PDB file of C-alpha atoms in Angstrom:
ATOM      1  CA  MET A   1     103.876-123.243 -34.922  1.00 93.00           C
ATOM      2  CA  LYS A   2     100.825-122.666 -32.733  1.00 96.00           C
ATOM      3  CA  ILE A   3     100.061-125.266 -30.052  1.00 97.00           C
ATOM      4  CA  VAL A   4      96.804-125.095 -28.120  1.00 96.00           C
ATOM      5  CA  SER A   5      96.213-126.891 -24.817  1.00 95.00           C
ATOM      6  CA  LEU A   6      92.683-127.687 -23.670  1.00 94.00           C
ATOM      7  CA  LYS A   7      93.921-127.883 -20.097  1.00 90.00           C
ATOM      8  CA  ARG A   8      95.606-125.330 -17.880  1.00 90.00           C
ATOM      9  CA  LEU A   9      98.985-126.761 -16.902  1.00 92.00           C
ATOM     10  CA  GLY A  10     100.064-124.563 -13.988  1.00 92.00           C
ATOM     11  CA  GLU A  11     103.829-124.111 -13.704  1.00 93.00           C
ATOM     12  CA  ILE A  12     104.357-126.320 -16.759  1.00 94.00           C
ATOM     13  CA  GLU A  13     102.982-123.521 -18.936  1.00 95.00           C
ATOM     14  CA  THR A  14     105.885-121.200 -18.063  1.00 95.00           C
ATOM     15  CA  SER A  15     108.368-124.035 -18.524  1.00 95.00           C
ATOM     16  CA  LEU A  16     107.083-124.805 -22.020  1.00 95.00           C
ATOM     17  CA  ILE A  17     107.111-121.173 -23.075  1.00 95.00           C
ATOM     18  CA  ASN A  18     110.663-120.626 -21.769  1.00 95.00           C
ATOM     19  CA  ASN A  19     112.165-123.874 -23.058  1.00 95.00           C
ATOM     20  CA  TYR A  20     110.611-123.713 -26.541  1.00 95.00           C
ATOM     21  CA  PRO A  21     110.758-120.045 -27.605  1.00 94.00           C
ATOM     22  CA  ASP A  22     110.260-120.926 -31.284  1.00 95.00           C
ATOM     23  CA  LEU A  23     106.801-122.345 -30.540  1.00 96.00           C
ATOM     24  CA  GLU A  24     103.649-120.447 -29.613  1.00 96.00           C
ATOM     25  CA  PHE A  25     101.652-121.964 -26.751  1.00 97.00           C
ATOM     26  CA  TYR A  26      98.060-121.091 -25.819  1.00 96.00           C
ATOM     27  CA  PHE A  27      96.202-122.520 -22.839  1.00 96.00           C
ATOM     28  CA  PHE A  28      92.437-122.793 -22.355  1.00 95.00           C
ATOM     29  CA  LYS A  29      90.064-124.699 -20.106  1.00 92.00           C
ATOM     30  CA  ASN A  30      87.592-125.620 -22.859  1.00 92.00           C
ATOM     31  CA  ALA A  31      87.506-125.880 -26.644  1.00 94.00           C
ATOM     32  CA  VAL A  32      84.690-123.340 -26.787  1.00 93.00           C
ATOM     33  CA  ASP A  33      87.025-120.707 -25.306  1.00 94.00           C
ATOM     34  CA  ILE A  34      89.412-120.777 -28.289  1.00 96.00           C
ATOM     35  CA  PRO A  35      88.889-117.659 -30.420  1.00 95.00           C
ATOM     36  CA  THR A  36      88.037-118.077 -34.101  1.00 95.00           C
ATOM     37  CA  GLU A  37      91.237-116.424 -35.331  1.00 95.00           C
ATOM     38  CA  LEU A  38      93.338-118.903 -33.342  1.00 96.00           C
ATOM     39  CA  LYS A  39      91.363-121.887 -34.684  1.00 96.00           C
ATOM     40  CA  ASP A  40      92.317-120.711 -38.171  1.00 95.00           C
ATOM     41  CA  GLU A  41      96.013-121.043 -37.356  1.00 95.00           C
ATOM     42  CA  LEU A  42      96.474-123.724 -34.673  1.00 96.00           C
ATOM     43  CA  GLU A  43      98.427-126.779 -35.818  1.00 97.00           C
ATOM     44  CA  ILE A  44      98.649-128.930 -32.683  1.00 97.00           C
ATOM     45  CA  LEU A  45      95.862-129.530 -30.182  1.00 97.00           C
ATOM     46  CA  ILE A  46      96.595-131.191 -26.847  1.00 95.00           C
ATOM     47  CA  GLY A  47      94.178-132.062 -24.084  1.00 93.00           C
ATOM     48  CA  TYR A  48      90.687-133.495 -23.745  1.00 91.00           C
ATOM     49  CA  ASP A  49      87.291-131.869 -24.247  1.00 92.00           C
ATOM     50  CA  SER A  50      83.896-133.038 -25.486  1.00 91.00           C
ATOM     51  CA  GLY A  51      83.734-129.867 -27.583  1.00 93.00           C
ATOM     52  CA  VAL A  52      86.242-131.327 -30.045  1.00 95.00           C
ATOM     53  CA  ASP A  53      83.618-132.490 -32.522  1.00 94.00           C
ATOM     54  CA  LYS A  54      83.200-132.445 -36.297  1.00 95.00           C
ATOM     55  CA  ASN A  55      82.372-128.730 -36.401  1.00 95.00           C
ATOM     56  CA  PHE A  56      85.387-127.881 -34.267  1.00 96.00           C
ATOM     57  CA  ILE A  57      87.754-129.906 -36.485  1.00 96.00           C
ATOM     58  CA  ASN A  58      86.347-128.278 -39.622  1.00 95.00           C
ATOM     59  CA  ALA A  59      86.917-124.863 -38.044  1.00 96.00           C
ATOM     60  CA  CYS A  60      90.652-125.647 -37.715  1.00 97.00           C
ATOM     61  CA  PRO A  61      91.917-125.863 -41.330  1.00 97.00           C
ATOM     62  CA  ASN A  62      95.625-126.102 -40.341  1.00 97.00           C
ATOM     63  CA  LEU A  63      95.245-128.715 -37.610  1.00 97.00           C
ATOM     64  CA  LYS A  64      97.850-131.459 -38.087  1.00 97.00           C
ATOM     65  CA  TRP A  65      98.025-133.322 -34.774  1.00 97.00           C
ATOM     66  CA  ILE A  66      95.655-134.071 -31.898  1.00 97.00           C
ATOM     67  CA  SER A  67      97.382-135.316 -28.755  1.00 96.00           C
ATOM     68  CA  TRP A  68      94.435-136.655 -26.751  1.00 94.00           C
ATOM     69  CA  TYR A  69      94.646-136.724 -22.934  1.00 90.00           C
ATOM     70  CA  ALA A  70      92.590-139.924 -22.688  1.00 85.00           C
ATOM     71  CA  THR A  71      92.763-143.566 -23.703  1.00 82.00           C
ATOM     72  CA  GLY A  72      89.385-143.699 -25.448  1.00 81.00           C
ATOM     73  CA  VAL A  73      89.034-141.834 -28.735  1.00 87.00           C
ATOM     74  CA  ASN A  74      85.701-143.275 -29.841  1.00 82.00           C
ATOM     75  CA  ASN A  75      83.832-140.009 -29.156  1.00 85.00           C
ATOM     76  CA  LEU A  76      86.033-138.060 -31.555  1.00 93.00           C
ATOM     77  CA  PRO A  77      84.939-137.520 -35.192  1.00 93.00           C
ATOM     78  CA  LEU A  78      87.329-140.202 -36.419  1.00 93.00           C
ATOM     79  CA  GLU A  79      86.161-140.170 -40.038  1.00 94.00           C
ATOM     80  CA  VAL A  80      86.851-136.440 -40.369  1.00 95.00           C
ATOM     81  CA  ILE A  81      90.233-136.847 -38.675  1.00 96.00           C
ATOM     82  CA  LYS A  82      91.105-139.645 -41.086  1.00 95.00           C
ATOM     83  CA  GLU A  83      89.945-137.699 -44.148  1.00 95.00           C
ATOM     84  CA  ARG A  84      92.074-134.727 -43.106  1.00 96.00           C
ATOM     85  CA  ASN A  85      95.122-136.950 -42.431  1.00 97.00           C
ATOM     86  CA  ILE A  86      95.363-135.493 -38.926  1.00 97.00           C
ATOM     87  CA  ILE A  87      97.695-137.416 -36.635  1.00 97.00           C
ATOM     88  CA  LEU A  88      95.841-138.702 -33.544  1.00 97.00           C
ATOM     89  CA  THR A  89      97.687-139.952 -30.475  1.00 96.00           C
ATOM     90  CA  ASN A  90      96.197-140.980 -27.138  1.00 92.00           C
ATOM     91  CA  THR A  91      97.368-141.908 -23.644  1.00 88.00           C
ATOM     92  CA  ARG A  92      97.117-145.634 -24.204  1.00 83.00           C
ATOM     93  CA  GLY A  93      98.135-147.599 -21.129  1.00 84.00           C
ATOM     94  CA  ILE A  94      98.168-144.646 -18.753  1.00 85.00           C
ATOM     95  CA  GLN A  95      95.485-146.209 -16.525  1.00 87.00           C
ATOM     96  CA  ALA A  96      96.925-149.733 -16.580  1.00 92.00           C
ATOM     97  CA  LYS A  97      98.440-149.704 -13.100  1.00 94.00           C
ATOM     98  CA  GLN A  98      95.449-148.101 -11.387  1.00 95.00           C
ATOM     99  CA  VAL A  99      92.795-150.215 -13.093  1.00 96.00           C
ATOM    100  CA  SER A 100      94.720-153.497 -12.740  1.00 97.00           C
ATOM    101  CA  GLU A 101      94.809-152.886  -8.982  1.00 97.00           C
ATOM    102  CA  PHE A 102      91.025-152.548  -9.049  1.00 97.00           C
ATOM    103  CA  VAL A 103      90.829-155.917 -10.830  1.00 98.00           C
ATOM    104  CA  LEU A 104      92.884-157.541  -8.076  1.00 98.00           C
ATOM    105  CA  SER A 105      90.744-155.808  -5.440  1.00 97.00           C
ATOM    106  CA  PHE A 106      87.530-157.040  -7.063  1.00 98.00           C
ATOM    107  CA  ILE A 107      88.768-160.631  -7.139  1.00 98.00           C
ATOM    108  CA  LEU A 108      89.976-160.618  -3.537  1.00 97.00           C
ATOM    109  CA  ASP A 109      86.787-158.889  -2.379  1.00 97.00           C
ATOM    110  CA  ASP A 110      84.750-161.642  -4.003  1.00 97.00           C
ATOM    111  CA  TYR A 111      86.872-164.692  -3.210  1.00 97.00           C
ATOM    112  CA  LYS A 112      87.593-163.675   0.401  1.00 96.00           C
ATOM    113  CA  LYS A 113      83.998-162.490   1.031  1.00 95.00           C
ATOM    114  CA  MET A 114      85.257-159.125   2.231  1.00 95.00           C
ATOM    115  CA  ARG A 115      81.918-157.372   1.792  1.00 93.00           C
ATOM    116  CA  THR A 116      80.029-159.993   3.768  1.00 94.00           C
ATOM    117  CA  SER A 117      82.680-159.855   6.480  1.00 94.00           C
ATOM    118  CA  TYR A 118      82.344-156.077   6.679  1.00 95.00           C
ATOM    119  CA  VAL A 119      78.537-156.214   6.919  1.00 95.00           C
ATOM    120  CA  ASN A 120      78.866-158.816   9.693  1.00 95.00           C
ATOM    121  CA  GLN A 121      81.369-156.595  11.479  1.00 95.00           C
ATOM    122  CA  VAL A 122      79.054-153.566  11.325  1.00 96.00           C
ATOM    123  CA  ASN A 123      76.180-155.694  12.657  1.00 96.00           C
ATOM    124  CA  LYS A 124      78.410-157.278  15.342  1.00 97.00           C
ATOM    125  CA  VAL A 125      77.883-160.761  13.905  1.00 95.00           C
ATOM    126  CA  TYR A 126      80.583-163.426  14.193  1.00 94.00           C
ATOM    127  CA  ASP A 127      80.149-166.249  11.664  1.00 94.00           C
ATOM    128  CA  SER A 128      82.773-168.909  12.285  1.00 91.00           C
ATOM    129  CA  LYS A 129      81.589-170.833   9.196  1.00 92.00           C
ATOM    130  CA  LEU A 130      82.297-167.967   6.793  1.00 92.00           C
ATOM    131  CA  THR A 131      85.346-168.940   4.774  1.00 92.00           C
ATOM    132  CA  GLY A 132      86.912-167.537   1.640  1.00 92.00           C
ATOM    133  CA  LYS A 133      88.148-169.371  -1.410  1.00 94.00           C
ATOM    134  CA  ARG A 134      91.740-169.762  -2.580  1.00 95.00           C
ATOM    135  CA  LEU A 135      92.820-168.313  -5.891  1.00 96.00           C
ATOM    136  CA  SER A 136      95.484-170.887  -6.683  1.00 96.00           C
ATOM    137  CA  ASP A 137      94.658-173.130  -9.654  1.00 95.00           C
ATOM    138  CA  GLU A 138      91.672-171.000 -10.689  1.00 97.00           C
ATOM    139  CA  LYS A 139      91.374-170.331 -14.427  1.00 98.00           C
ATOM    140  CA  VAL A 140      91.275-166.721 -15.604  1.00 98.00           C
ATOM    141  CA  LEU A 141      90.245-165.690 -19.114  1.00 98.00           C
ATOM    142  CA  ILE A 142      91.212-162.134 -20.100  1.00 98.00           C
ATOM    143  CA  LEU A 143      89.619-160.532 -23.152  1.00 98.00           C
ATOM    144  CA  GLY A 144      92.339-158.352 -24.637  1.00 96.00           C
ATOM    145  CA  THR A 145      96.087-158.602 -24.118  1.00 96.00           C
ATOM    146  CA  GLY A 146      97.094-154.928 -24.174  1.00 94.00           C
ATOM    147  CA  SER A 147      98.808-152.872 -21.484  1.00 93.00           C
ATOM    148  CA  LEU A 148      95.928-153.143 -18.993  1.00 95.00           C
ATOM    149  CA  ALA A 149      95.717-156.908 -19.410  1.00 97.00           C
ATOM    150  CA  GLN A 150      99.494-157.292 -19.145  1.00 97.00           C
ATOM    151  CA  GLN A 151      99.636-155.258 -15.940  1.00 97.00           C
ATOM    152  CA  THR A 152      96.761-157.324 -14.536  1.00 98.00           C
ATOM    153  CA  VAL A 153      98.668-160.515 -15.325  1.00 98.00           C
ATOM    154  CA  LYS A 154     101.689-159.221 -13.373  1.00 97.00           C
ATOM    155  CA  LEU A 155      99.523-158.726 -10.282  1.00 97.00           C
ATOM    156  CA  LEU A 156      97.706-162.060 -10.596  1.00 97.00           C
ATOM    157  CA  LYS A 157     100.672-164.275 -11.433  1.00 96.00           C
ATOM    158  CA  PRO A 158     101.913-164.705  -7.801  1.00 96.00           C
ATOM    159  CA  PHE A 159      98.546-166.252  -6.904  1.00 97.00           C
ATOM    160  CA  GLU A 160      99.359-169.278  -9.126  1.00 96.00           C
ATOM    161  CA  LEU A 161      96.382-168.892 -11.417  1.00 96.00           C
ATOM    162  CA  GLU A 162      96.126-170.247 -14.949  1.00 97.00           C
ATOM    163  CA  ILE A 163      95.788-167.176 -17.169  1.00 98.00           C
ATOM    164  CA  ILE A 164      94.458-167.366 -20.724  1.00 97.00           C
ATOM    165  CA  GLY A 165      94.267-164.412 -23.088  1.00 98.00           C
ATOM    166  CA  ILE A 166      92.030-163.687 -26.065  1.00 97.00           C
ATOM    167  CA  SER A 167      93.236-161.249 -28.713  1.00 95.00           C
ATOM    168  CA  LYS A 168      92.705-160.427 -32.368  1.00 92.00           C
ATOM    169  CA  SER A 169      96.093-161.808 -33.397  1.00 92.00           C
ATOM    170  CA  GLY A 170      96.624-164.574 -30.828  1.00 94.00           C
ATOM    171  CA  HIS A 171     100.281-163.528 -30.518  1.00 95.00           C
ATOM    172  CA  HIS A 172     102.150-164.555 -27.369  1.00 93.00           C
ATOM    173  CA  LYS A 173     102.533-162.021 -24.535  1.00 94.00           C
ATOM    174  CA  ASP A 174     104.654-162.469 -21.423  1.00 94.00           C
ATOM    175  CA  GLY A 175     102.873-163.806 -18.362  1.00 95.00           C
ATOM    176  CA  PHE A 176      99.982-165.506 -20.158  1.00 97.00           C
ATOM    177  CA  ASP A 177      99.919-169.301 -20.077  1.00 97.00           C
ATOM    178  CA  ASN A 178      98.233-169.313 -23.471  1.00 97.00           C
ATOM    179  CA  ILE A 179      96.720-166.805 -25.883  1.00 97.00           C
ATOM    180  CA  TYR A 180      94.053-167.598 -28.461  1.00 97.00           C
ATOM    181  CA  THR A 181      92.317-165.620 -31.179  1.00 96.00           C
ATOM    182  CA  ILE A 182      88.844-164.145 -30.876  1.00 93.00           C
ATOM    183  CA  GLU A 183      87.546-166.983 -33.061  1.00 94.00           C
ATOM    184  CA  ASP A 184      88.406-169.400 -30.222  1.00 95.00           C
ATOM    185  CA  LEU A 185      86.532-167.430 -27.559  1.00 96.00           C
ATOM    186  CA  GLU A 186      83.492-169.670 -27.170  1.00 95.00           C
ATOM    187  CA  SER A 187      85.565-172.811 -26.683  1.00 95.00           C
ATOM    188  CA  HIS A 188      87.227-171.291 -23.586  1.00 96.00           C
ATOM    189  CA  LEU A 189      84.323-169.513 -21.899  1.00 96.00           C
ATOM    190  CA  ASN A 190      83.031-172.521 -19.972  1.00 95.00           C
ATOM    191  CA  LYS A 191      86.496-173.362 -18.618  1.00 94.00           C
ATOM    192  CA  ALA A 192      87.044-170.032 -16.873  1.00 98.00           C
ATOM    193  CA  ASP A 193      86.360-169.290 -13.211  1.00 98.00           C
ATOM    194  CA  ILE A 194      87.049-165.590 -13.741  1.00 98.00           C
ATOM    195  CA  ILE A 195      86.507-163.649 -16.976  1.00 98.00           C
ATOM    196  CA  ILE A 196      87.977-160.156 -17.277  1.00 98.00           C
ATOM    197  CA  ASN A 197      87.196-157.788 -20.139  1.00 98.00           C
ATOM    198  CA  THR A 198      89.880-155.189 -20.900  1.00 96.00           C
ATOM    199  CA  LEU A 199      88.931-154.496 -24.520  1.00 94.00           C
ATOM    200  CA  PRO A 200      88.480-150.987 -25.938  1.00 88.00           C
ATOM    201  CA  GLU A 201      85.417-149.999 -27.951  1.00 87.00           C
ATOM    202  CA  THR A 202      85.842-150.720 -31.649  1.00 86.00           C
ATOM    203  CA  GLN A 203      83.569-151.949 -34.407  1.00 87.00           C
ATOM    204  CA  GLU A 204      84.743-155.492 -33.620  1.00 90.00           C
ATOM    205  CA  THR A 205      84.159-155.281 -29.844  1.00 92.00           C
ATOM    206  CA  TYR A 206      80.842-153.408 -29.775  1.00 92.00           C
ATOM    207  CA  HIS A 207      78.353-155.840 -28.155  1.00 95.00           C
ATOM    208  CA  LEU A 208      80.896-158.617 -28.698  1.00 94.00           C
ATOM    209  CA  LEU A 209      79.412-160.627 -25.822  1.00 97.00           C
ATOM    210  CA  SER A 210      75.828-161.748 -26.295  1.00 96.00           C
ATOM    211  CA  GLU A 211      73.445-163.687 -24.051  1.00 97.00           C
ATOM    212  CA  ARG A 212      74.645-166.843 -25.811  1.00 96.00           C
ATOM    213  CA  HIS A 213      78.189-166.290 -24.536  1.00 97.00           C
ATOM    214  CA  PHE A 214      77.002-165.983 -20.939  1.00 97.00           C
ATOM    215  CA  LYS A 215      74.966-169.162 -21.295  1.00 97.00           C
ATOM    216  CA  ILE A 216      78.176-170.938 -22.284  1.00 97.00           C
ATOM    217  CA  MET A 217      79.994-169.636 -19.198  1.00 97.00           C
ATOM    218  CA  ASN A 218      80.195-171.583 -15.961  1.00 94.00           C
ATOM    219  CA  ASP A 219      77.313-170.445 -13.750  1.00 94.00           C
ATOM    220  CA  LYS A 220      79.857-170.005 -10.930  1.00 96.00           C
ATOM    221  CA  CYS A 221      81.876-167.594 -13.066  1.00 97.00           C
ATOM    222  CA  LEU A 222      82.933-164.147 -11.861  1.00 98.00           C
ATOM    223  CA  PHE A 223      82.739-161.499 -14.626  1.00 98.00           C
ATOM    224  CA  ILE A 224      84.795-158.318 -14.355  1.00 98.00           C
ATOM    225  CA  ASN A 225      84.525-155.500 -16.897  1.00 98.00           C
ATOM    226  CA  VAL A 226      87.212-152.806 -16.768  1.00 96.00           C
ATOM    227  CA  GLY A 227      87.112-152.270 -20.537  1.00 93.00           C
ATOM    228  CA  ARG A 228      84.323-150.437 -22.319  1.00 90.00           C
ATOM    229  CA  GLY A 229      80.779-151.043 -21.131  1.00 92.00           C
ATOM    230  CA  THR A 230      79.656-151.536 -24.717  1.00 94.00           C
ATOM    231  CA  ILE A 231      81.204-155.021 -24.727  1.00 95.00           C
ATOM    232  CA  ILE A 232      77.666-156.147 -23.827  1.00 96.00           C
ATOM    233  CA  GLU A 233      74.272-154.543 -24.162  1.00 96.00           C
ATOM    234  CA  GLU A 234      73.167-153.326 -20.725  1.00 95.00           C
ATOM    235  CA  LYS A 235      69.730-154.972 -20.777  1.00 96.00           C
ATOM    236  CA  ILE A 236      71.351-158.288 -21.710  1.00 96.00           C
ATOM    237  CA  LEU A 237      73.735-158.070 -18.761  1.00 96.00           C
ATOM    238  CA  ILE A 238      70.831-157.323 -16.417  1.00 96.00           C
ATOM    239  CA  LYS A 239      69.026-160.390 -17.751  1.00 97.00           C
ATOM    240  CA  VAL A 240      72.165-162.517 -17.376  1.00 97.00           C
ATOM    241  CA  LEU A 241      72.544-161.531 -13.716  1.00 96.00           C
ATOM    242  CA  SER A 242      68.855-161.781 -12.850  1.00 96.00           C
ATOM    243  CA  HIS A 243      68.724-165.303 -14.331  1.00 97.00           C
ATOM    244  CA  ASN A 244      71.919-166.342 -12.517  1.00 96.00           C
ATOM    245  CA  LEU A 245      73.719-167.329 -15.708  1.00 96.00           C
ATOM    246  CA  ILE A 246      76.895-166.235 -13.885  1.00 97.00           C
ATOM    247  CA  ARG A 247      77.538-165.855 -10.177  1.00 95.00           C
ATOM    248  CA  HIS A 248      78.609-162.230  -9.889  1.00 96.00           C
ATOM    249  CA  ALA A 249      79.873-159.205 -11.816  1.00 97.00           C
ATOM    250  CA  TYR A 250      82.048-156.194 -11.096  1.00 97.00           C
ATOM    251  CA  LEU A 251      81.673-153.290 -13.508  1.00 95.00           C
TER     252      LEU A 251
END
């Protein structure tokens, strides 16, 4: 069995070759570097490269499994992969810890006015009236309840927030006070002080949020997007912010 990596793996390469002598490993930096004769025979492709497109897949007639070194797979030729019955796996959840810490940082930066404090410090200004806001009892609405959302909930829970989730199924997940289906989204938008998008890009989530949704939101709402940017059309988000339909956004 021939296994091709689209990433050089350093010492791991020798370890793989020595520990699995019945398998043939090949290591490249880019998909374009793979010779034609190897494409004809490779069965497993691991790594991440924008060169893995429809033409590349069609040039690999024996390809059975793509192990993708990224969470997002929306740039891959998914229809071709499906037609060929090629197994596709990704690194779902691998960024949950890092990104959830950014979410917490964004919220604290905003609520504790850290940026304003820093600017004042640089300019040698002391403002005794500058005070932050407490997080306790604030209402958080998280779009998506996957690994990123669940890790975010773990970090936010000690702050005694009310945390609501929105998912396709509405199934309960640990840490959330309540979870509702996507059909219930609009009825909860105006109740949230903080709205966090963690959704991936799918046909259902592409431009899921429209200007109408932001008009429903509380105008004091903080919007954080750590999911795909395509949750909202960029020009709509610019309009939302310029018209102060919400207070602030972290993207």
